[in-house]
Coordinates of C-alpha atoms in Angstrom, one line a residue:
Chain L
M1 CA -61.0 46.2 60.6
N2 CA -60.9 44.4 63.9
M3 CA -60.6 40.7 63.4
E4 CA -59.0 39.7 66.8
E5 CA -60.4 37.2 69.2
K6 CA -59.6 37.9 72.8
K7 CA -59.1 35.2 75.4
L8 CA -61.6 35.5 78.3
S9 CA -60.6 32.3 80.2
G10 CA -58.9 29.0 79.6
E11 CA -58.3 25.6 80.9
I12 CA -55.5 23.0 80.3
L13 CA -57.2 19.7 79.5
F14 CA -54.0 17.6 79.0
D15 CA -50.3 18.3 79.3
G16 CA -48.4 15.6 77.5
K17 CA -45.0 14.8 76.1
V18 CA -45.8 16.1 72.6
V19 CA -48.9 18.2 72.9
R20 CA -50.7 20.3 75.5
L21 CA -54.5 20.7 74.9
E22 CA -56.2 23.8 76.0
K23 CA -59.8 25.0 75.7
D24 CA -60.3 28.8 75.8
K25 CA -63.4 30.9 76.0
V26 CA -62.9 33.8 73.6
L27 CA -64.6 37.1 72.7
C28 CA -65.2 37.4 69.0
P29 CA -65.0 40.8 67.1
N30 CA -68.8 40.7 66.7
G31 CA -69.2 40.7 70.4
R32 CA -70.2 37.0 70.7
E33 CA -68.5 34.5 72.9
S34 CA -67.1 31.2 71.6
Y35 CA -64.7 28.4 72.5
R36 CA -61.4 27.5 70.9
E37 CA -59.7 24.1 71.2
V38 CA -56.0 24.7 70.9
V39 CA -53.2 22.1 70.6
R40 CA -50.1 23.8 72.0
H41 CA -46.8 22.5 70.6
N42 CA -43.2 23.6 71.0
G43 CA -42.7 23.7 67.2
G44 CA -40.5 21.7 64.8
A45 CA -37.5 22.1 62.5
A46 CA -37.2 20.3 59.1
I47 CA -34.2 20.0 56.8
L48 CA -34.3 19.9 53.0
C49 CA -30.9 18.5 51.9
V50 CA -30.1 18.9 48.2
T51 CA -26.9 17.4 46.7
D52 CA -24.6 18.9 44.0
D53 CA -26.2 16.6 41.5
D54 CA -29.8 17.7 42.3
K55 CA -30.9 14.9 44.5
V56 CA -33.1 15.4 47.5
L57 CA -32.6 13.5 50.7
L58 CA -36.0 11.9 51.6
I59 CA -36.7 9.6 54.5
K60 CA -39.4 6.9 54.9
Q61 CA -40.9 6.5 58.3
F62 CA -44.0 4.8 59.9
R63 CA -46.4 7.4 61.2
Y64 CA -48.7 6.0 63.8
C65 CA -51.5 8.7 63.4
Y66 CA -52.0 7.5 59.8
N67 CA -50.9 3.9 60.2
E68 CA -48.7 4.3 57.1
V69 CA -45.1 4.6 56.0
I70 CA -44.7 8.0 54.4
W71 CA -42.1 10.1 52.6
E72 CA -40.8 13.1 54.4
I73 CA -37.7 15.3 54.9
P74 CA -35.8 14.8 58.2
A75 CA -37.4 16.8 61.0
G76 CA -37.9 16.9 64.7
K77 CA -39.6 18.6 67.7
L78 CA -38.0 21.6 69.4
E79 CA -37.3 21.4 73.1
K80 CA -39.1 24.1 75.0
G81 CA -37.4 27.4 74.2
E82 CA -34.9 25.8 71.8
D83 CA -33.5 27.7 68.8
P84 CA -35.0 26.0 65.7
F85 CA -31.5 26.2 64.0
D86 CA -30.0 24.1 66.8
A87 CA -32.9 21.6 66.6
A88 CA -32.4 21.3 62.8
M89 CA -28.7 20.7 63.1
R90 CA -29.3 18.0 65.7
E91 CA -32.2 16.2 64.0
F92 CA -30.5 16.1 60.6
E93 CA -27.5 14.3 62.1
E94 CA -29.5 12.1 64.4
E95 CA -32.0 10.9 61.7
T96 CA -29.8 10.7 58.6
G97 CA -26.2 10.3 59.9
N98 CA -25.1 13.5 58.0
K99 CA -23.8 16.7 59.5
A100 CA -24.8 19.9 57.7
S101 CA -21.9 22.4 57.1
E102 CA -24.5 25.2 56.9
L103 CA -28.2 25.7 57.1
I104 CA -30.1 28.3 55.2
S105 CA -33.5 29.4 56.4
L106 CA -36.4 28.6 54.0
G107 CA -38.9 30.4 56.3
N108 CA -41.5 28.8 58.7
I109 CA -44.9 27.3 58.1
Y110 CA -48.2 26.9 60.0
P111 CA -49.1 23.3 59.4
T112 CA -52.7 23.3 60.6
C113 CA -53.8 26.8 61.7
G114 CA -57.3 25.9 62.8
Y115 CA -56.4 24.1 66.0
S116 CA -52.6 23.9 66.6
S117 CA -50.0 26.6 67.5
E118 CA -47.2 24.6 66.0
K119 CA -44.7 26.4 63.7
I120 CA -42.3 24.3 61.6
Y121 CA -39.0 26.0 60.7
L122 CA -37.6 25.0 57.4
Y123 CA -33.9 24.8 56.5
L124 CA -31.9 24.0 53.5
A125 CA -28.6 22.0 53.7
L126 CA -26.5 22.2 50.5
D127 CA -23.4 20.5 52.0
Y128 CA -22.9 17.8 54.6
K129 CA -20.4 15.3 56.0
K130 CA -21.2 11.7 56.6
T131 CA -21.2 10.9 60.4
E132 CA -23.5 8.5 62.3
T133 CA -27.3 8.3 63.0
H134 CA -28.4 8.5 66.6
L135 CA -32.0 7.2 66.4
D136 CA -34.3 7.0 69.4
P137 CA -34.8 3.3 70.4
D138 CA -38.3 3.4 68.8
E139 CA -37.3 5.1 65.5
V140 CA -36.9 3.2 62.3
I141 CA -35.9 5.4 59.4
I142 CA -34.9 4.6 55.8
T143 CA -32.9 7.3 53.9
E144 CA -33.0 7.8 50.1
F145 CA -31.6 10.3 47.6
V146 CA -34.2 11.1 45.0
P147 CA -33.6 13.2 41.8
I148 CA -35.5 16.6 41.9
A149 CA -37.5 15.7 38.7
R150 CA -38.7 12.5 40.4
V151 CA -39.6 14.4 43.6
K152 CA -41.8 16.8 41.5
E153 CA -43.5 13.8 40.0
M154 CA -44.1 12.4 43.5
I155 CA -45.8 15.7 44.5
V156 CA -48.0 15.7 41.4
N157 CA -48.9 12.0 41.9
N158 CA -49.6 12.6 45.6
E159 CA -47.0 10.1 46.6
I160 CA -45.5 12.8 48.9
K161 CA -48.3 13.9 51.2
D162 CA -46.4 15.4 54.1
A163 CA -47.0 19.2 54.2
K164 CA -43.7 20.4 55.6
T165 CA -41.9 18.4 52.9
I166 CA -43.9 19.9 50.1
C167 CA -43.6 23.4 51.6
A168 CA -39.8 23.2 52.0
L169 CA -39.4 21.9 48.4
T170 CA -41.6 24.7 47.1
A171 CA -39.6 27.4 48.9
Y172 CA -36.5 25.8 47.4
F173 CA -37.9 25.5 43.9
L174 CA -39.0 29.2 43.9
K175 CA -36.0 30.7 45.6
Y176 CA -33.4 28.7 43.6
N177 CA -35.4 28.6 40.3
K178 CA -35.4 24.8 40.1
Chain C
M1 CA -38.6 -4.4 56.6
N2 CA -41.2 -4.2 59.4
M3 CA -41.7 -0.6 60.4
E4 CA -45.2 -0.9 61.9
E5 CA -46.3 0.1 65.4
K6 CA -49.2 -1.9 66.8
K7 CA -51.7 -0.4 69.2
L8 CA -51.8 -2.3 72.5
S9 CA -54.3 -0.2 74.3
G10 CA -55.6 3.3 74.3
E11 CA -57.6 6.0 76.1
I12 CA -59.6 9.0 74.9
L13 CA -58.5 12.0 76.9
F14 CA -60.8 14.6 75.4
D15 CA -63.6 14.5 72.8
G16 CA -64.3 18.0 71.6
K17 CA -66.0 19.9 68.8
V18 CA -62.9 20.0 66.6
V19 CA -60.4 17.5 68.0
R20 CA -60.4 14.2 69.9
L21 CA -57.2 13.5 71.9
E22 CA -56.1 9.9 72.4
K23 CA -53.2 8.4 74.1
D24 CA -52.2 4.9 72.9
K25 CA -49.7 2.4 74.2
V26 CA -47.9 0.9 71.2
L27 CA -45.6 -2.0 70.4
C28 CA -42.7 -0.8 68.3
P29 CA -41.0 -2.9 65.6
N30 CA -37.9 -3.3 67.8
G31 CA -40.1 -5.0 70.5
R32 CA -40.2 -2.0 72.8
E33 CA -43.3 -0.4 74.1
S34 CA -44.0 3.3 73.8
Y35 CA -46.8 5.9 74.0
R36 CA -48.3 8.0 71.2
E37 CA -50.4 11.1 71.7
V38 CA -52.8 11.3 68.7
V39 CA -55.1 14.2 67.8
R40 CA -58.0 12.7 65.9
H41 CA -59.7 15.0 63.4
N42 CA -62.4 14.5 60.7
G43 CA -60.2 16.1 58.1
G44 CA -60.6 19.2 56.0
A45 CA -61.2 20.4 52.4
A46 CA -59.5 23.4 50.9
I47 CA -60.2 25.1 47.6
L48 CA -57.7 26.9 45.3
C49 CA -59.6 29.1 42.9
V50 CA -57.6 30.5 40.0
T51 CA -59.3 33.0 37.5
D52 CA -58.9 33.1 33.7
D53 CA -56.4 36.0 34.1
D54 CA -54.2 34.1 36.5
K55 CA -55.3 35.5 39.9
V56 CA -55.6 33.4 43.0
L57 CA -58.5 33.8 45.5
L58 CA -56.8 34.3 48.9
I59 CA -58.6 35.0 52.2
K60 CA -57.4 36.8 55.3
Q61 CA -58.6 35.4 58.6
F62 CA -57.7 35.7 62.3
R63 CA -56.3 32.5 63.6
Y64 CA -56.6 32.2 67.4
C65 CA -53.8 29.6 67.8
Y66 CA -51.3 32.0 66.4
N67 CA -53.0 35.3 67.5
E68 CA -52.5 36.5 64.0
V69 CA -54.3 37.4 60.8
I70 CA -53.0 35.1 58.1
W71 CA -53.3 34.4 54.3
E72 CA -55.0 31.2 53.3
I73 CA -57.1 29.6 50.7
P74 CA -60.8 28.9 51.6
A75 CA -61.2 25.7 53.6
G76 CA -63.2 24.0 56.2
K77 CA -63.7 20.9 58.4
L78 CA -65.4 17.8 57.2
E79 CA -68.4 16.6 59.1
K80 CA -68.0 13.0 60.3
G81 CA -68.1 10.7 57.3
E82 CA -68.6 13.6 54.9
D83 CA -67.3 13.4 51.3
P84 CA -64.4 15.9 51.0
F85 CA -65.8 17.1 47.6
D86 CA -69.1 18.1 49.2
A87 CA -67.3 19.9 52.1
A88 CA -65.2 21.8 49.5
M89 CA -68.2 22.9 47.5
R90 CA -70.0 24.1 50.7
E91 CA -67.0 25.8 52.3
F92 CA -66.0 27.6 49.1
E93 CA -69.5 29.2 48.8
E94 CA -70.0 29.9 52.5
E95 CA -66.6 31.6 52.9
T96 CA -66.2 33.4 49.6
G97 CA -69.7 33.9 48.2
N98 CA -68.7 32.0 45.0
K99 CA -70.1 28.7 43.7
A100 CA -67.7 26.5 41.9
S101 CA -68.9 25.1 38.6
E102 CA -66.5 22.2 39.0
L103 CA -63.8 21.0 41.4
I104 CA -60.7 19.2 40.3
S105 CA -58.8 17.1 42.9
L106 CA -55.2 18.3 43.7
G107 CA -54.6 15.3 46.0
N108 CA -54.5 15.3 49.8
I109 CA -52.0 16.2 52.4
Y110 CA -50.9 15.3 55.9
P111 CA -50.4 18.6 57.7
T112 CA -48.6 17.5 60.8
C113 CA -47.9 13.7 60.7
G114 CA -46.3 13.5 64.1
Y115 CA -49.4 13.9 66.3
S116 CA -52.5 14.4 64.1
S117 CA -54.6 12.1 61.9
E118 CA -56.0 15.0 59.9
K119 CA -56.0 14.8 56.1
I120 CA -56.7 17.9 54.1
Y121 CA -58.2 17.3 50.6
L122 CA -57.2 19.9 48.1
Y123 CA -59.3 21.1 45.1
L124 CA -59.0 23.4 42.2
A125 CA -61.8 25.6 41.1
L126 CA -61.3 27.2 37.6
D127 CA -64.8 28.6 37.2
Y128 CA -67.3 30.0 39.6
K129 CA -70.5 32.0 39.8
K130 CA -71.0 34.9 42.3
T131 CA -73.6 34.0 45.0
E132 CA -73.6 34.9 48.7
T133 CA -71.4 34.2 51.7
H134 CA -72.8 32.3 54.7
L135 CA -70.4 32.9 57.4
D136 CA -70.7 31.5 60.9
P137 CA -71.6 34.2 63.4
D138 CA -68.0 34.3 64.7
E139 CA -66.2 34.2 61.3
V140 CA -64.7 37.3 59.8
I141 CA -63.1 36.8 56.4
I142 CA -61.6 39.2 53.8
T143 CA -61.3 38.0 50.2
E144 CA -58.7 39.1 47.7
F145 CA -57.7 38.1 44.2
V146 CA -53.9 38.1 43.9
P147 CA -51.8 37.6 40.7
I148 CA -49.9 34.3 40.6
A149 CA -46.5 36.1 40.3
R150 CA -47.3 38.0 43.5
V151 CA -48.4 34.8 45.2
K152 CA -45.1 33.2 44.4
E153 CA -43.3 36.2 45.9
M154 CA -45.5 35.8 49.0
I155 CA -44.3 32.2 49.4
V156 CA -40.6 33.1 49.0
N157 CA -41.0 36.1 51.4
N158 CA -42.7 33.9 53.9
E159 CA -45.8 36.1 53.8
I160 CA -47.9 33.0 53.1
K161 CA -47.2 30.6 56.0
D162 CA -50.3 28.3 55.8
A163 CA -49.2 24.8 54.8
K164 CA -52.4 23.7 52.9
T165 CA -52.3 27.0 50.9
I166 CA -48.6 26.4 49.8
C167 CA -49.3 22.7 49.1
A168 CA -52.4 23.4 46.9
L169 CA -50.5 26.1 45.0
T170 CA -47.5 23.8 44.5
A171 CA -49.7 21.0 43.1
Y172 CA -51.3 23.6 40.8
F173 CA -48.0 25.1 39.6
L174 CA -46.5 21.6 38.9
K175 CA -49.6 20.1 37.3
Y176 CA -50.5 23.1 35.1
N177 CA -46.9 24.2 34.4
K178 CA -47.4 27.7 35.9

């Protein structure tokens, strides 16, 4: 069954630091024409760090879009064309002051498939060495190690709302039978 | 600790059918000024439907932003100011041809907190009545009932990539001990 939508034409409405907004005219499989608003994004990398004694490294950060401080795992944007693994190594150290010995892929997710092309690559860090944070001048980040049982409670209670964080934890729970 | 960023000024760069793009000048807690690109979105509602014999209703849909057919749970955009519950009831019937008897909240998620204000409200449907789909003229949707054990495999194998789908399943697994 043909489900594909073909691009007929497109325009770039905004090309910013984080997002590029495009509006495309598309041909739908039923022969009708329609428009798609697409946020183009380089993608991201996020790191779930779990310690030997089953604690998860969570960070607290103010998120302007929601006007809220929220719980997340460390993460960052990819540079154009950057390998997600390299971005994950860099962001983990910059945001938490820890250097991962190894990163294991937990797959990638599509955070909001209706209007954004962003893919977030998820990694697991099981071992790390204390180094130093290198925060951007406008970044304020609080780091906390939270027991897995409590993290599960935080998902059920909706205290953790960030999708990449829940998805990385889920892949870890299922893969490692936690 | 003050982590808040205050809006100093802002402009609307694009006001579309799905997204509104804004660029705000903000004052960071360290006293520096910076800019934030924000995609404003009315939010969404998504419905996890699980049958008595532990099967999950998944849909397959072409997503233009990724140029891919992906696995998801049924979902849709909120109208401006709409109650997420009403949107969930409507979208579930329109997309799958089933009417939920009841919807239980599974919380809400922030799909991509760095640049979008979108919140997706998650619901669980445990019972439904067969009715009729009412698809938009440009919507093509395939419906499938997939056993929970297989769905877990699909998360581990990264066959399911959609964040709201993984988050709704996770809340269900944890709340209902599945």
